[in-house]
């Protein structure tokens, strides 16, 4: 069965510093991978997704993620954090042939001034 | 933004009462989903629908039922609410370009905060 592990339920970075949110997945077949963001009192919005092709995926708001099959990872990065990036981030996986998505437990990102 | 609304947005009810949450979409998407979000658990799938009158159970379906009589509406019912069902409930929709291919992103509604006393 698919599963997603997000390392760290809370991550704090200083404004202007690198953001790195970690995600590892467990899937028996090549998966589809997603990162979603949730701002306070809102629903989830898609940041980026990997389906096939280029393993480095660029998303909105300057975020990107790299699919590494050998490490079963899909970590999310942003070179320079902004205060507006403070939110909860969810990694998610879907197997080919499955129309459901399995979400990780989320990582809350705090930006320090 | 995808046209998804949820009603009510907030509800407080008492243990043992029935509750129905509504999700309405204007996108004509085939798939609709109900999730609950709880601290430390992320989002967990309750039920989903792949067409009118076609529904299936998710990971945490006990105590919940759903109905979809029209493409645009997906109802979630708690027949007899319990305190463990206090949560934030999200509806999501998805269109399927390739049936069974997977990889289809989901679009989320704003959520309903339900408190069961």
mmCIF file of C-alpha atoms in Angstrom:
data_model
loop_
_atom_site.group_PDB
_atom_site.id
_atom_site.type_symbol
_atom_site.label_atom_id
_atom_site.label_comp_id
_atom_site.label_asym_id
_atom_site.label_seq_id
_atom_site.Cartn_x
_atom_site.Cartn_y
_atom_site.Cartn_z
ATOM 1 C CA UNK A 1 0.000 0.000 0.000
ATOM 2 C CA UNK A 2 1.078 3.538 -0.626
ATOM 3 C CA UNK A 3 2.281 5.678 2.221
ATOM 4 C CA UNK A 4 3.932 9.037 2.652
ATOM 5 C CA UNK A 5 6.259 10.136 5.440
ATOM 6 C CA UNK A 6 6.988 13.778 6.057
ATOM 7 C CA UNK A 7 9.975 14.311 8.330
ATOM 8 C CA UNK A 8 9.302 16.991 10.915
ATOM 9 C CA UNK A 9 5.829 18.146 11.860
ATOM 10 C CA UNK A 10 7.233 21.660 12.394
ATOM 11 C CA UNK A 11 10.112 23.343 10.591
ATOM 12 C CA UNK A 12 11.426 26.839 11.340
ATOM 13 C CA UNK A 13 13.641 28.833 8.997
ATOM 14 C CA UNK A 14 14.779 32.434 8.974
ATOM 15 C CA UNK A 15 13.468 34.822 6.351
ATOM 16 C CA UNK A 16 15.794 34.622 3.350
ATOM 17 C CA UNK A 17 17.119 31.165 4.247
ATOM 18 C CA UNK A 18 16.720 27.948 2.299
ATOM 19 C CA UNK A 19 13.492 26.050 2.812
ATOM 20 C CA UNK A 20 13.759 22.238 2.757
ATOM 21 C CA UNK A 21 10.735 20.078 3.557
ATOM 22 C CA UNK A 22 11.328 16.353 3.386
ATOM 23 C CA UNK A 23 9.023 13.720 1.962
ATOM 24 C CA UNK A 24 9.578 10.008 1.436
ATOM 25 C CA UNK A 25 7.057 7.693 -0.156
ATOM 26 C CA UNK A 26 6.431 4.002 -0.263
ATOM 27 C CA UNK A 27 5.008 2.688 -3.472
ATOM 28 C CA UNK A 28 5.426 -0.526 -5.408
ATOM 29 C CA UNK A 29 5.043 1.159 -8.771
ATOM 30 C CA UNK A 30 6.245 4.485 -10.155
ATOM 31 C CA UNK A 31 4.043 6.976 -8.353
ATOM 32 C CA UNK A 32 2.568 10.349 -9.023
ATOM 33 C CA UNK A 33 3.685 12.833 -6.383
ATOM 34 C CA UNK A 34 2.231 16.113 -5.189
ATOM 35 C CA UNK A 35 2.943 18.953 -2.824
ATOM 36 C CA UNK A 36 0.023 20.978 -1.504
ATOM 37 C CA UNK A 37 0.027 24.097 0.682
ATOM 38 C CA UNK A 38 -2.609 25.135 3.191
ATOM 39 C CA UNK A 39 -2.777 28.672 4.526
ATOM 40 C CA UNK A 40 -4.661 29.280 7.790
ATOM 41 C CA UNK A 41 -8.407 28.683 7.569
ATOM 42 C CA UNK A 42 -8.238 27.736 3.895
ATOM 43 C CA UNK A 43 -8.403 24.619 1.783
ATOM 44 C CA UNK A 44 -5.385 23.018 0.133
ATOM 45 C CA UNK A 45 -3.795 24.410 -3.014
ATOM 46 C CA UNK A 46 -1.547 22.502 -5.380
ATOM 47 C CA UNK A 47 2.066 23.715 -5.357
ATOM 48 C CA UNK A 48 3.447 21.232 -7.880
ATOM 49 C CA UNK A 49 3.160 17.681 -9.076
ATOM 50 C CA UNK A 50 5.350 15.018 -10.657
ATOM 51 C CA UNK A 51 3.849 12.598 -13.142
ATOM 52 C CA UNK A 52 6.490 11.536 -15.658
ATOM 53 C CA UNK A 53 9.473 13.072 -17.427
ATOM 54 C CA UNK A 54 11.808 15.627 -15.868
ATOM 55 C CA UNK A 55 12.536 14.767 -12.260
ATOM 56 C CA UNK A 56 12.966 18.394 -11.161
ATOM 57 C CA UNK A 57 9.538 19.963 -10.971
ATOM 58 C CA UNK A 58 8.957 23.683 -10.631
ATOM 59 C CA UNK A 59 5.852 24.958 -8.921
ATOM 60 C CA UNK A 60 4.234 28.180 -7.878
ATOM 61 C CA UNK A 61 5.712 30.793 -5.530
ATOM 62 C CA UNK A 62 9.316 29.768 -6.295
ATOM 63 C CA UNK A 63 9.046 26.225 -4.918
ATOM 64 C CA UNK A 64 10.493 23.184 -6.607
ATOM 65 C CA UNK A 65 10.846 19.486 -5.836
ATOM 66 C CA UNK A 66 13.031 16.693 -7.152
ATOM 67 C CA UNK A 67 11.849 13.131 -7.649
ATOM 68 C CA UNK A 68 14.608 10.711 -6.649
ATOM 69 C CA UNK A 69 13.526 7.159 -7.331
ATOM 70 C CA UNK A 70 16.634 5.597 -5.759
ATOM 71 C CA UNK A 71 15.920 7.412 -2.492
ATOM 72 C CA UNK A 72 12.101 7.225 -2.780
ATOM 73 C CA UNK A 73 12.069 10.921 -1.973
ATOM 74 C CA UNK A 74 10.328 14.043 -3.213
ATOM 75 C CA UNK A 75 11.721 16.875 -1.085
ATOM 76 C CA UNK A 76 10.384 20.411 -1.478
ATOM 77 C CA UNK A 77 12.781 23.367 -1.615
ATOM 78 C CA UNK A 78 12.781 27.120 -2.014
ATOM 79 C CA UNK A 79 16.032 29.098 -2.150
ATOM 80 C CA UNK A 80 14.877 32.053 -0.055
ATOM 81 C CA UNK A 81 12.015 31.978 2.439
ATOM 82 C CA UNK A 82 9.474 34.781 2.663
ATOM 83 C CA UNK A 83 7.162 35.538 5.559
ATOM 84 C CA UNK A 84 4.254 34.717 3.270
ATOM 85 C CA UNK A 85 5.481 31.104 3.003
ATOM 86 C CA UNK A 86 4.336 30.375 6.553
ATOM 87 C CA UNK A 87 1.759 27.629 6.092
ATOM 88 C CA UNK A 88 1.252 23.884 6.356
ATOM 89 C CA UNK A 89 2.637 21.752 3.545
ATOM 90 C CA UNK A 90 1.413 18.314 2.559
ATOM 91 C CA UNK A 91 3.209 15.750 0.446
ATOM 92 C CA UNK A 92 0.935 13.261 -1.312
ATOM 93 C CA UNK A 93 1.214 10.189 -3.526
ATOM 94 C CA UNK A 94 -1.016 8.454 -6.017
ATOM 95 C CA UNK A 95 -0.310 5.230 -7.852
ATOM 96 C CA UNK A 96 -0.893 4.825 -11.554
ATOM 97 C CA UNK A 97 -4.391 3.507 -12.088
ATOM 98 C CA UNK A 98 -5.637 4.888 -8.778
ATOM 99 C CA UNK A 99 -7.828 7.953 -8.613
ATOM 100 C CA UNK A 100 -7.227 8.469 -4.894
ATOM 101 C CA UNK A 101 -4.425 10.455 -3.309
ATOM 102 C CA UNK A 102 -2.747 9.518 -0.029
ATOM 103 C CA UNK A 103 -1.602 12.508 2.010
ATOM 104 C CA UNK A 104 1.226 12.799 4.481
ATOM 105 C CA UNK A 105 0.569 14.219 7.940
ATOM 106 C CA UNK A 106 1.847 17.639 7.027
ATOM 107 C CA UNK A 107 4.717 19.933 7.976
ATOM 108 C CA UNK A 108 4.015 23.351 9.413
ATOM 109 C CA UNK A 109 6.566 25.871 8.176
ATOM 110 C CA UNK A 110 7.393 28.807 10.456
ATOM 111 C CA UNK A 111 9.336 31.781 9.118
ATOM 112 C CA UNK A 112 11.451 33.665 11.633
ATOM 113 C CA UNK A 113 12.049 37.396 11.057
ATOM 114 C CA UNK B 1 -10.057 29.099 -8.304
ATOM 115 C CA UNK B 2 -12.116 25.980 -8.838
ATOM 116 C CA UNK B 3 -15.798 26.570 -8.119
ATOM 117 C CA UNK B 4 -16.278 24.553 -4.965
ATOM 118 C CA UNK B 5 -18.414 25.637 -2.043
ATOM 119 C CA UNK B 6 -19.109 23.884 1.218
ATOM 120 C CA UNK B 7 -22.013 24.487 3.553
ATOM 121 C CA UNK B 8 -22.260 25.155 6.348
ATOM 122 C CA UNK B 9 -18.792 26.579 6.999
ATOM 123 C CA UNK B 10 -19.153 26.156 10.740
ATOM 124 C CA UNK B 11 -21.460 23.958 12.770
ATOM 125 C CA UNK B 12 -21.828 23.083 16.417
ATOM 126 C CA UNK B 13 -24.059 20.154 17.257
ATOM 127 C CA UNK B 14 -24.728 17.713 20.062
ATOM 128 C CA UNK B 15 -23.833 14.049 20.350
ATOM 129 C CA UNK B 16 -26.432 11.790 18.788
ATOM 130 C CA UNK B 17 -27.870 14.300 16.319
ATOM 131 C CA UNK B 18 -27.742 13.790 12.553
ATOM 132 C CA UNK B 19 -25.614 16.191 10.523
ATOM 133 C CA UNK B 20 -25.363 16.697 6.770
ATOM 134 C CA UNK B 21 -22.573 18.605 5.083
ATOM 135 C CA UNK B 22 -22.907 19.718 1.492
ATOM 136 C CA UNK B 23 -20.310 20.132 -1.219
ATOM 137 C CA UNK B 24 -21.299 21.909 -4.409
ATOM 138 C CA UNK B 25 -19.175 22.288 -7.541
ATOM 139 C CA UNK B 26 -19.646 24.274 -10.727
ATOM 140 C CA UNK B 27 -16.785 22.586 -12.642
ATOM 141 C CA UNK B 28 -18.695 19.487 -13.814
ATOM 142 C CA UNK B 29 -15.844 17.290 -12.556
ATOM 143 C CA UNK B 30 -16.518 13.580 -12.338
ATOM 144 C CA UNK B 31 -14.769 12.760 -9.070
ATOM 145 C CA UNK B 32 -15.656 14.163 -5.657
ATOM 146 C CA UNK B 33 -14.066 13.372 -2.309
ATOM 147 C CA UNK B 34 -14.700 13.947 1.383
ATOM 148 C CA UNK B 35 -11.747 14.199 3.774
ATOM 149 C CA UNK B 36 -11.382 14.978 7.414
ATOM 150 C CA UNK B 37 -8.389 16.871 8.769
ATOM 151 C CA UNK B 38 -7.195 16.345 12.334
ATOM 152 C CA UNK B 39 -3.980 17.496 14.021
ATOM 153 C CA UNK B 40 -1.278 14.878 13.671
ATOM 154 C CA UNK B 41 -3.228 12.888 11.105
ATOM 155 C CA UNK B 42 -3.144 15.056 8.004
ATOM 156 C CA UNK B 43 -6.027 14.455 5.615
ATOM 157 C CA UNK B 44 -7.841 11.145 5.649
ATOM 158 C CA UNK B 45 -10.296 10.042 2.990
ATOM 159 C CA UNK B 46 -13.817 9.310 4.220
ATOM 160 C CA UNK B 47 -15.741 8.534 1.011
ATOM 161 C CA UNK B 48 -15.449 9.403 -2.624
ATOM 162 C CA UNK B 49 -17.629 9.385 -5.714
ATOM 163 C CA UNK B 50 -16.711 8.591 -9.308
ATOM 164 C CA UNK B 51 -20.070 9.547 -10.784
ATOM 165 C CA UNK B 52 -23.731 10.110 -10.015
ATOM 166 C CA UNK B 53 -24.881 7.395 -7.604
ATOM 167 C CA UNK B 54 -21.388 5.813 -7.704
ATOM 168 C CA UNK B 55 -19.589 6.017 -4.382
ATOM 169 C CA UNK B 56 -16.987 4.064 -2.470
ATOM 170 C CA UNK B 57 -15.483 3.975 0.993
ATOM 171 C CA UNK B 58 -12.234 5.545 2.023
ATOM 172 C CA UNK B 59 -9.882 4.982 4.912
ATOM 173 C CA UNK B 60 -12.157 6.281 7.708
ATOM 174 C CA UNK B 61 -15.722 5.647 6.524
ATOM 175 C CA UNK B 62 -17.254 4.213 9.723
ATOM 176 C CA UNK B 63 -20.048 6.453 11.014
ATOM 177 C CA UNK B 64 -20.393 8.336 7.716
ATOM 178 C CA UNK B 65 -22.558 7.929 4.656
ATOM 179 C CA UNK B 66 -22.640 9.856 1.379
ATOM 180 C CA UNK B 67 -24.966 10.489 -1.509
ATOM 181 C CA UNK B 68 -24.556 11.944 -4.946
ATOM 182 C CA UNK B 69 -27.777 12.391 -6.884
ATOM 183 C CA UNK B 70 -26.420 15.137 -9.171
ATOM 184 C CA UNK B 71 -22.985 15.738 -10.653
ATOM 185 C CA UNK B 72 -22.603 19.003 -8.794
ATOM 186 C CA UNK B 73 -23.578 17.930 -5.268
ATOM 187 C CA UNK B 74 -21.943 15.480 -2.861
ATOM 188 C CA UNK B 75 -23.465 15.141 0.598
ATOM 189 C CA UNK B 76 -21.769 13.762 3.688
ATOM 190 C CA UNK B 77 -24.028 12.568 6.509
ATOM 191 C CA UNK B 78 -23.182 11.731 10.065
ATOM 192 C CA UNK B 79 -26.183 9.651 11.093
ATOM 193 C CA UNK B 80 -25.543 10.082 14.812
ATOM 194 C CA UNK B 81 -22.698 12.462 15.524
ATOM 195 C CA UNK B 82 -20.076 11.584 18.127
ATOM 196 C CA UNK B 83 -17.390 13.730 19.735
ATOM 197 C CA UNK B 84 -14.727 11.801 17.789
ATOM 198 C CA UNK B 85 -16.198 13.288 14.611
ATOM 199 C CA UNK B 86 -15.255 16.797 15.694
ATOM 200 C CA UNK B 87 -12.976 17.827 12.840
ATOM 201 C CA UNK B 88 -12.518 20.009 9.807
ATOM 202 C CA UNK B 89 -14.106 18.452 6.736
ATOM 203 C CA UNK B 90 -12.876 19.167 3.227
ATOM 204 C CA UNK B 91 -14.465 18.388 -0.072
ATOM 205 C CA UNK B 92 -12.304 17.975 -3.169
ATOM 206 C CA UNK B 93 -12.991 17.467 -6.862
ATOM 207 C CA UNK B 94 -10.989 15.994 -9.691
ATOM 208 C CA UNK B 95 -11.359 15.519 -13.396
ATOM 209 C CA UNK B 96 -10.064 12.419 -15.053
ATOM 210 C CA UNK B 97 -8.352 12.992 -18.375
ATOM 211 C CA UNK B 98 -7.356 9.356 -18.662
ATOM 212 C CA UNK B 99 -9.655 6.962 -16.859
ATOM 213 C CA UNK B 100 -7.664 4.938 -14.374
ATOM 214 C CA UNK B 101 -4.372 6.642 -15.247
ATOM 215 C CA UNK B 102 -4.021 8.408 -11.926
ATOM 216 C CA UNK B 103 -1.992 11.532 -11.323
ATOM 217 C CA UNK B 104 -5.007 13.814 -11.403
ATOM 218 C CA UNK B 105 -4.755 16.746 -9.068
ATOM 219 C CA UNK B 106 -7.572 17.491 -6.678
ATOM 220 C CA UNK B 107 -9.064 20.915 -6.030
ATOM 221 C CA UNK B 108 -10.241 21.647 -2.518
ATOM 222 C CA UNK B 109 -13.139 23.542 -1.026
ATOM 223 C CA UNK B 110 -12.751 25.963 1.906
ATOM 224 C CA UNK B 111 -13.729 23.401 4.568
ATOM 225 C CA UNK B 112 -16.406 22.967 7.229
ATOM 226 C CA UNK B 113 -15.459 23.129 10.884
ATOM 227 C CA UNK B 114 -17.711 20.738 12.816
ATOM 228 C CA UNK B 115 -17.818 20.596 16.597
ATOM 229 C CA UNK B 116 -19.755 17.810 18.312
ATOM 230 C CA UNK B 117 -20.427 18.503 21.986
#
